[in-house]
């Protein structure tokens, strides 16, 4: 940790000996959080994708939990939405490979937002 830096602290508070204490479970610098939040993952489900594929997809996403939003586009219904935060990911080459194997290369796109 550095002096005069902003951090996001996750944890819980408790009162002990008439004092409030914070038990920290995670500390993330605001700068790294800002960089992560500018990134998004777009996934397209084609008409051929079954409910079984959707289940596999959600299972993969839950394993790679992080702060990168996931946008899902369902081609058959022409619907697009951001998945719940519990399915947001920590982008990695391993995750990208798994998603490409499941959905196909043209259906997995990582995008960085421009300022």
Tab-separated table of C-alpha atoms in Angstrom:
chain	number	residue	atom	x	y	z
A	1	UNK	CA	0.000	0.000	0.000
A	2	UNK	CA	1.126	3.530	-0.765
A	3	UNK	CA	0.462	6.759	1.090
A	4	UNK	CA	-2.124	9.109	-0.484
A	5	UNK	CA	-3.583	6.373	-2.698
A	6	UNK	CA	-7.251	5.374	-2.893
A	7	UNK	CA	-8.203	1.748	-2.232
A	8	UNK	CA	-11.394	-0.300	-2.292
A	9	UNK	CA	-11.546	-2.353	0.883
A	10	UNK	CA	-13.939	-5.262	1.219
A	11	UNK	CA	-14.651	-6.929	4.513
A	12	UNK	CA	-16.827	-6.677	7.569
A	13	UNK	CA	-16.978	-4.520	10.660
A	14	UNK	CA	-17.500	-5.528	14.235
A	15	UNK	CA	-17.587	-3.837	17.587
A	16	UNK	CA	-15.070	-5.093	20.128
A	17	UNK	CA	-14.028	-3.452	23.404
A	18	UNK	CA	-16.244	-0.445	22.656
A	19	UNK	CA	-14.362	0.156	19.373
A	20	UNK	CA	-15.381	-0.489	15.794
A	21	UNK	CA	-12.907	-2.681	13.916
A	22	UNK	CA	-12.749	-3.581	10.232
A	23	UNK	CA	-11.757	-7.099	9.209
A	24	UNK	CA	-10.397	-6.808	5.666
A	25	UNK	CA	-10.894	-9.637	3.172
A	26	UNK	CA	-9.645	-7.802	0.054
A	27	UNK	CA	-7.817	-4.574	-0.823
A	28	UNK	CA	-7.710	-3.300	-4.418
A	29	UNK	CA	-6.186	-0.044	-5.604
A	30	UNK	CA	-8.654	2.316	-7.237
A	31	UNK	CA	-6.310	2.661	-10.210
A	32	UNK	CA	-6.353	-1.066	-11.005
A	33	UNK	CA	-10.099	-1.179	-10.425
A	34	UNK	CA	-10.579	1.709	-12.847
A	35	UNK	CA	-8.573	-0.157	-15.502
A	36	UNK	CA	-10.569	-3.379	-14.995
A	37	UNK	CA	-13.922	-1.591	-15.194
A	38	UNK	CA	-13.067	-0.167	-18.614
A	39	UNK	CA	-12.901	-3.671	-20.001
A	40	UNK	CA	-15.908	-5.787	-21.046
A	41	UNK	CA	-16.479	-9.267	-22.404
A	42	UNK	CA	-19.079	-9.758	-25.120
A	43	UNK	CA	-20.464	-13.247	-25.710
A	44	UNK	CA	-22.858	-14.205	-28.494
A	45	UNK	CA	-25.134	-17.218	-28.233
A	46	UNK	CA	-26.164	-18.444	-31.653
A	47	UNK	CA	-29.424	-20.153	-32.544
A	48	UNK	CA	-27.646	-23.506	-32.286
A	49	UNK	CA	-26.635	-22.990	-28.639
A	50	UNK	CA	-28.647	-25.187	-26.282
A	51	UNK	CA	-29.568	-24.670	-22.652
A	52	UNK	CA	-26.775	-27.152	-21.875
A	53	UNK	CA	-24.248	-24.742	-23.428
A	54	UNK	CA	-25.699	-21.884	-21.363
A	55	UNK	CA	-25.245	-23.940	-18.189
A	56	UNK	CA	-21.637	-24.739	-19.133
A	57	UNK	CA	-21.019	-21.061	-19.882
A	58	UNK	CA	-22.274	-19.889	-16.497
A	59	UNK	CA	-20.216	-22.579	-14.783
A	60	UNK	CA	-17.040	-21.379	-16.574
A	61	UNK	CA	-17.760	-17.739	-15.734
A	62	UNK	CA	-18.275	-18.525	-12.027
A	63	UNK	CA	-14.843	-20.184	-11.862
A	64	UNK	CA	-13.155	-17.011	-13.187
A	65	UNK	CA	-14.898	-14.473	-10.937
A	66	UNK	CA	-13.647	-10.905	-11.187
A	67	UNK	CA	-14.564	-7.301	-12.000
A	68	UNK	CA	-14.923	-7.385	-15.785
A	69	UNK	CA	-18.588	-7.111	-16.854
A	70	UNK	CA	-19.962	-9.766	-19.208
A	71	UNK	CA	-22.427	-8.754	-21.911
A	72	UNK	CA	-24.470	-11.604	-23.371
A	73	UNK	CA	-26.169	-11.377	-26.756
A	74	UNK	CA	-28.755	-14.008	-27.576
A	75	UNK	CA	-28.990	-14.019	-31.370
A	76	UNK	CA	-32.217	-16.022	-31.616
A	77	UNK	CA	-34.166	-13.566	-29.436
A	78	UNK	CA	-32.139	-10.459	-30.443
A	79	UNK	CA	-31.606	-9.677	-26.739
A	80	UNK	CA	-28.516	-8.140	-25.148
A	81	UNK	CA	-27.895	-7.704	-21.426
A	82	UNK	CA	-25.153	-7.426	-18.817
A	83	UNK	CA	-24.952	-10.497	-16.616
A	84	UNK	CA	-25.238	-10.219	-12.847
A	85	UNK	CA	-21.993	-9.320	-11.046
A	86	UNK	CA	-21.589	-12.884	-9.767
A	87	UNK	CA	-20.798	-13.827	-13.396
A	88	UNK	CA	-18.308	-10.992	-13.998
A	89	UNK	CA	-14.877	-12.314	-14.780
A	90	UNK	CA	-11.170	-11.881	-14.294
A	91	UNK	CA	-9.901	-12.007	-17.868
A	92	UNK	CA	-7.187	-14.532	-18.642
A	93	UNK	CA	-5.957	-16.479	-21.632
A	94	UNK	CA	-7.209	-19.698	-19.988
A	95	UNK	CA	-10.739	-18.285	-19.740
A	96	UNK	CA	-10.631	-16.993	-23.310
A	97	UNK	CA	-9.568	-20.428	-24.591
A	98	UNK	CA	-12.406	-22.136	-22.696
A	99	UNK	CA	-14.993	-19.685	-24.040
A	100	UNK	CA	-13.740	-19.977	-27.627
A	101	UNK	CA	-13.857	-23.769	-27.361
A	102	UNK	CA	-17.450	-23.599	-26.073
A	103	UNK	CA	-18.902	-20.786	-28.224
A	104	UNK	CA	-16.513	-20.391	-31.167
A	105	UNK	CA	-13.896	-17.717	-31.912
A	106	UNK	CA	-16.348	-15.271	-33.545
A	107	UNK	CA	-18.630	-15.317	-30.494
A	108	UNK	CA	-16.106	-14.198	-27.847
A	109	UNK	CA	-14.873	-10.582	-27.851
A	110	UNK	CA	-12.946	-8.676	-25.185
A	111	UNK	CA	-13.361	-4.930	-25.564
A	112	UNK	CA	-11.569	-2.034	-23.903
A	113	UNK	CA	-13.656	1.114	-23.565
A	114	UNK	CA	-12.065	4.254	-24.885
A	115	UNK	CA	-11.983	7.341	-22.668
